[in-house]
PDB file of C-alpha atoms in Angstrom:
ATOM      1  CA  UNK A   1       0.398 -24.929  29.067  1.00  0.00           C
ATOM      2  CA  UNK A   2       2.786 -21.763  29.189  1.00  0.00           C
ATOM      3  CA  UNK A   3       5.764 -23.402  29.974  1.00  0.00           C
ATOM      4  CA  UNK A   4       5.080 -25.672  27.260  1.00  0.00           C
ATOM      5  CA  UNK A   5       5.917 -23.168  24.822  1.00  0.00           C
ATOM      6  CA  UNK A   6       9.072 -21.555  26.504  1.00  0.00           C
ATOM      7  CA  UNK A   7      11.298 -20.525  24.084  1.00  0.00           C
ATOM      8  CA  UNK A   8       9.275 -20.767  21.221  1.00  0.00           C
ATOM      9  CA  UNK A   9       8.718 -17.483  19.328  1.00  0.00           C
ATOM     10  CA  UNK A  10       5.071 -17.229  17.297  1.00  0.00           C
ATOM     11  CA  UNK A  11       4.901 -17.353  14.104  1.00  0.00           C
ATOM     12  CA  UNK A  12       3.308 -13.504  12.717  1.00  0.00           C
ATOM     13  CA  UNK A  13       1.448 -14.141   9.745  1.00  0.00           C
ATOM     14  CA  UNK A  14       0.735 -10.500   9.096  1.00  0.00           C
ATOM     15  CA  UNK A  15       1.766  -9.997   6.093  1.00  0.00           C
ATOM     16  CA  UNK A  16       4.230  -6.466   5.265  1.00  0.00           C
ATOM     17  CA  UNK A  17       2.013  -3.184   4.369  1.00  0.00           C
ATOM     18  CA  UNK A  18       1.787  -2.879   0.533  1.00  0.00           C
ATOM     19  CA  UNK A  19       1.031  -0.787  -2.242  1.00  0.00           C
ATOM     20  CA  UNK A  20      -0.273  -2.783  -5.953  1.00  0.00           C
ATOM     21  CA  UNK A  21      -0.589  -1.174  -9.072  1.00  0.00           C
ATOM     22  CA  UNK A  22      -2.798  -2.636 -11.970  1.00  0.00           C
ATOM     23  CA  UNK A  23      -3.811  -1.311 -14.954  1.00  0.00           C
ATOM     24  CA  UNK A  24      -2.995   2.087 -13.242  1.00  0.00           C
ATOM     25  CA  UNK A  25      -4.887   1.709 -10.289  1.00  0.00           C
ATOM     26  CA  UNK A  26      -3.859   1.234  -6.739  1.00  0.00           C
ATOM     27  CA  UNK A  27      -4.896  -0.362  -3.649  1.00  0.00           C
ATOM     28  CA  UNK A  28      -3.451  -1.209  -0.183  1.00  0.00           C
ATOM     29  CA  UNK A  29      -3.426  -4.697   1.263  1.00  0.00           C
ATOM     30  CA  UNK A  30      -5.635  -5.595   3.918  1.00  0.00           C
ATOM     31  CA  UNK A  31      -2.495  -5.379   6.459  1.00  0.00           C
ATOM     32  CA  UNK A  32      -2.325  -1.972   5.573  1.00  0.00           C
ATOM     33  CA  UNK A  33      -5.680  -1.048   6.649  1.00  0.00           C
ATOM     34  CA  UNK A  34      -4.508  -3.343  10.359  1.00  0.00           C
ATOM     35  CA  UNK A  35      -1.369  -1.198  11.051  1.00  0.00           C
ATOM     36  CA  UNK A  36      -3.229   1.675  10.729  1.00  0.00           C
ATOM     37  CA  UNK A  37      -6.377   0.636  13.068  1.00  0.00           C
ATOM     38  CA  UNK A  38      -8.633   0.315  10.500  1.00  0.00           C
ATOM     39  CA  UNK A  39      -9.525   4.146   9.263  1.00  0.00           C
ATOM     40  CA  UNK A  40     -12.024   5.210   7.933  1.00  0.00           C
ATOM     41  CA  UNK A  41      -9.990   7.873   6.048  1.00  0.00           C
ATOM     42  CA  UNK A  42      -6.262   8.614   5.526  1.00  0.00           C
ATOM     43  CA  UNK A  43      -4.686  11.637   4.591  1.00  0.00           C
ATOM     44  CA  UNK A  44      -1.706  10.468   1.600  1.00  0.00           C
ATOM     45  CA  UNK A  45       1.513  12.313   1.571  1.00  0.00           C
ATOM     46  CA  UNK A  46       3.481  11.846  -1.766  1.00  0.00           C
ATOM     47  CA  UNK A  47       7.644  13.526  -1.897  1.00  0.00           C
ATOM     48  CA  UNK A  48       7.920  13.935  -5.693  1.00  0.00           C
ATOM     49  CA  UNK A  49      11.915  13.959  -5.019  1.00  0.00           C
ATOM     50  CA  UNK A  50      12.360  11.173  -3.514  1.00  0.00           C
ATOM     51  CA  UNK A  51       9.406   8.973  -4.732  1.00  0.00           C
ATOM     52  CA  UNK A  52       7.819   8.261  -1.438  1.00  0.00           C
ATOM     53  CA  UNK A  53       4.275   7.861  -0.532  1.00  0.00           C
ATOM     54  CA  UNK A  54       3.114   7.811   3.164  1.00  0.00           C
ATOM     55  CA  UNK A  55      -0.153   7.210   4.724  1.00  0.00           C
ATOM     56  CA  UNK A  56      -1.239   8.129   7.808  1.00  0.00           C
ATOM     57  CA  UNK A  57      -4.731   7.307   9.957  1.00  0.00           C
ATOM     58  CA  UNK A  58      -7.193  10.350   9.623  1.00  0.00           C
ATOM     59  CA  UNK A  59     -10.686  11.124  10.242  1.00  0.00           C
ATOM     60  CA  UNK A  60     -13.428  11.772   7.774  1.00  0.00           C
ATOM     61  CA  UNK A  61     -13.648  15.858   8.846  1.00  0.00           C
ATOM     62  CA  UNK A  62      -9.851  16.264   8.943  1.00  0.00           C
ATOM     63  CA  UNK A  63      -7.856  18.357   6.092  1.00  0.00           C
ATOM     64  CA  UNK A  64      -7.025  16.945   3.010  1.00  0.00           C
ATOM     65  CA  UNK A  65      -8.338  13.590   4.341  1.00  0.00           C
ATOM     66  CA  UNK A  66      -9.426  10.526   1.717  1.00  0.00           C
ATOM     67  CA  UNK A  67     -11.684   8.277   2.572  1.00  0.00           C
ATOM     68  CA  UNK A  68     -11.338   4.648   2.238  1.00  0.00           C
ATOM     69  CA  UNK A  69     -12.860   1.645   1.021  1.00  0.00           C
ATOM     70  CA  UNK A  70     -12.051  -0.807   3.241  1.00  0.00           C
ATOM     71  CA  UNK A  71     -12.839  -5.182   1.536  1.00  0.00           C
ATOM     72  CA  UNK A  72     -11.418  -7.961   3.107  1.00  0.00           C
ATOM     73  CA  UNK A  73      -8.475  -8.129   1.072  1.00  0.00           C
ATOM     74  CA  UNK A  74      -7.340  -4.836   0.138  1.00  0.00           C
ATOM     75  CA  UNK A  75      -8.400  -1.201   0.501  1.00  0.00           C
ATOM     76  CA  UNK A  76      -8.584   1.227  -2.021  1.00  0.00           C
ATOM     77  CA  UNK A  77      -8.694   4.782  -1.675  1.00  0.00           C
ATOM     78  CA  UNK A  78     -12.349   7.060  -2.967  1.00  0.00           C
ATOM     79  CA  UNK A  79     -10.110   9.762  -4.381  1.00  0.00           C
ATOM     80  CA  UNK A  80      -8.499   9.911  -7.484  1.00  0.00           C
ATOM     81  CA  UNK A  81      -6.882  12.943  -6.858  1.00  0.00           C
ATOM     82  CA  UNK A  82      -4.715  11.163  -4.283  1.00  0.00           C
ATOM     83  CA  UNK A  83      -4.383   8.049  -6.728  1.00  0.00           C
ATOM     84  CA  UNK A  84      -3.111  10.520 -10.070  1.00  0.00           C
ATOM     85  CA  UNK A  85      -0.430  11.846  -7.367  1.00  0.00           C
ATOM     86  CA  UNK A  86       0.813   8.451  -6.467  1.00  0.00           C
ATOM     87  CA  UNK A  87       0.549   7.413 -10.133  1.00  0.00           C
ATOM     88  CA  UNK A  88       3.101  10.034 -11.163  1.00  0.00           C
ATOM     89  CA  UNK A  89       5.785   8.617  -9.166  1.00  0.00           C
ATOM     90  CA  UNK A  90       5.971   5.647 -11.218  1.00  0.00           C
ATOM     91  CA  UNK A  91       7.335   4.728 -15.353  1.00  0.00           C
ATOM     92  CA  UNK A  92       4.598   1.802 -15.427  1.00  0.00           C
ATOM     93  CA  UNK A  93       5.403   0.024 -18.494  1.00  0.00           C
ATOM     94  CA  UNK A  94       2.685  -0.133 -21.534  1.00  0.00           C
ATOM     95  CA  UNK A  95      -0.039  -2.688 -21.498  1.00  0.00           C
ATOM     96  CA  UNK A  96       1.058  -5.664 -23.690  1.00  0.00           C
ATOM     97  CA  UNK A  97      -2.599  -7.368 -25.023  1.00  0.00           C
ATOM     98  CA  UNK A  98      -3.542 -10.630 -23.312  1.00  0.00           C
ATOM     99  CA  UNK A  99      -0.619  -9.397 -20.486  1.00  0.00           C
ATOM    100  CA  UNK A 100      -1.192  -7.282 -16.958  1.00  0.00           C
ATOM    101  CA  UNK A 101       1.940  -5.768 -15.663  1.00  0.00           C
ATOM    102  CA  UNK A 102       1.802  -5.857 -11.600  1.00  0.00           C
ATOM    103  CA  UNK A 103       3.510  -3.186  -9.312  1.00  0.00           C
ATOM    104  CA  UNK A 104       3.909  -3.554  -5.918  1.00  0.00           C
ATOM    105  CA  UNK A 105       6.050  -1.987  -3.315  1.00  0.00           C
ATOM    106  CA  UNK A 106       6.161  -3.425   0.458  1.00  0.00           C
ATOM    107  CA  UNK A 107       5.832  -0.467   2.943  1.00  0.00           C
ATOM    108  CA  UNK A 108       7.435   0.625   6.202  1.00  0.00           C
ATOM    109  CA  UNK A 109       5.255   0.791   9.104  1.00  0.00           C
ATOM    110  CA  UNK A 110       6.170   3.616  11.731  1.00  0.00           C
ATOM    111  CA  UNK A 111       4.144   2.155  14.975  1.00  0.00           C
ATOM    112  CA  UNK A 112       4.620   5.114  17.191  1.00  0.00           C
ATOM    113  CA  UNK A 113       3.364   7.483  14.468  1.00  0.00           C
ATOM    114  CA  UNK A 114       0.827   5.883  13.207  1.00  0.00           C
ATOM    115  CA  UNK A 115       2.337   6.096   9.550  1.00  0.00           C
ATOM    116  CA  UNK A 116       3.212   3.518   6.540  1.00  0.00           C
ATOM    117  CA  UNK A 117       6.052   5.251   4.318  1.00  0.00           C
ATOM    118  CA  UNK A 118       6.145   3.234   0.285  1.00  0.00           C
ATOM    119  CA  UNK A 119       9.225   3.970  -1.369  1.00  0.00           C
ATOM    120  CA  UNK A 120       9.091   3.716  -5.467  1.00  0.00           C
ATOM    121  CA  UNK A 121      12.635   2.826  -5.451  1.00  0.00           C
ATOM    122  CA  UNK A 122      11.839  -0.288  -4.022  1.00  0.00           C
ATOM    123  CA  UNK A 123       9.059  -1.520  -6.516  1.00  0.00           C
ATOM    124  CA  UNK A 124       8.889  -4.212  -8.407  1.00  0.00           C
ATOM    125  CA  UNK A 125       7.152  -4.945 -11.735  1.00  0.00           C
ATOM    126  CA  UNK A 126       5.999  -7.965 -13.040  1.00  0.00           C
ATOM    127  CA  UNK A 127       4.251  -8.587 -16.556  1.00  0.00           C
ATOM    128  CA  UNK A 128       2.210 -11.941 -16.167  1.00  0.00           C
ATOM    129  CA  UNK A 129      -0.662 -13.582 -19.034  1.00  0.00           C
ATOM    130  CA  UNK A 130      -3.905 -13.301 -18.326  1.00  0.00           C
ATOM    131  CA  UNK A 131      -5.655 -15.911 -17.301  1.00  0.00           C
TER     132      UNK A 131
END
């Protein structure tokens, strides 16, 4: 069946690493929690200068390391230490009633170091109704 499919490229339905925020919360997609093997912790970086977040796989015991809690959809991270930090990065506009604003930034995954780097410049905000 191989050279069936010769010269066809598959289709990757992975969707990019990426960072929501609602109603000042955050949480990963599940594709996030994929490119990074599926931790049970990750230790966040945040560069207040240039408004970048990175993540990188940790252990439980390690340094500085947040744990995770990992749902079929998205992650979120048990810390909100680490959340406030990323938080600050960000002018989230005001909550409007009967209206959610959503943030969300697509993320950069670095294979060969294990490491997904979100860059606030790149985020986009949309206000929609509740439903």
């Amino acid at each position: 069946m191989g050279g069936l499919l010769d010269g066809f490229t598959e289709i990757r339905l992975a969707k990019p690493p990426r960072l929501t925020i609602r109603d000042r919360n955050i949480s990963f997609n599940a594709d996030t929690g994929i490119m990074l093997g599926h931790p049970s912790a990750v230790i966040t970086y945040v560069n207040e200068e240039t408004r970048q977040i990175a993540l990188k796989s940790a252990q439980p015991t390690d340094h500085n390391a947040v744990p995770i809690i990992d749902r079929r959809t998205y992650i979120t991270l048990a810390d909100g230490t680490a959340e406030r930090a990323i938080l600050r990065l960000f002018d989230l506009p005001a909550s409007q009633p009967g209206h959610t604003a959503v943030t969300y930034i697509d993320g950069h995954h670095y294979d060969d170091l294990g490491i997904i780097i979100f860059d606030a410049k790149y985020a986009i905000t949309r206000v929609r109704p509740n439903h």
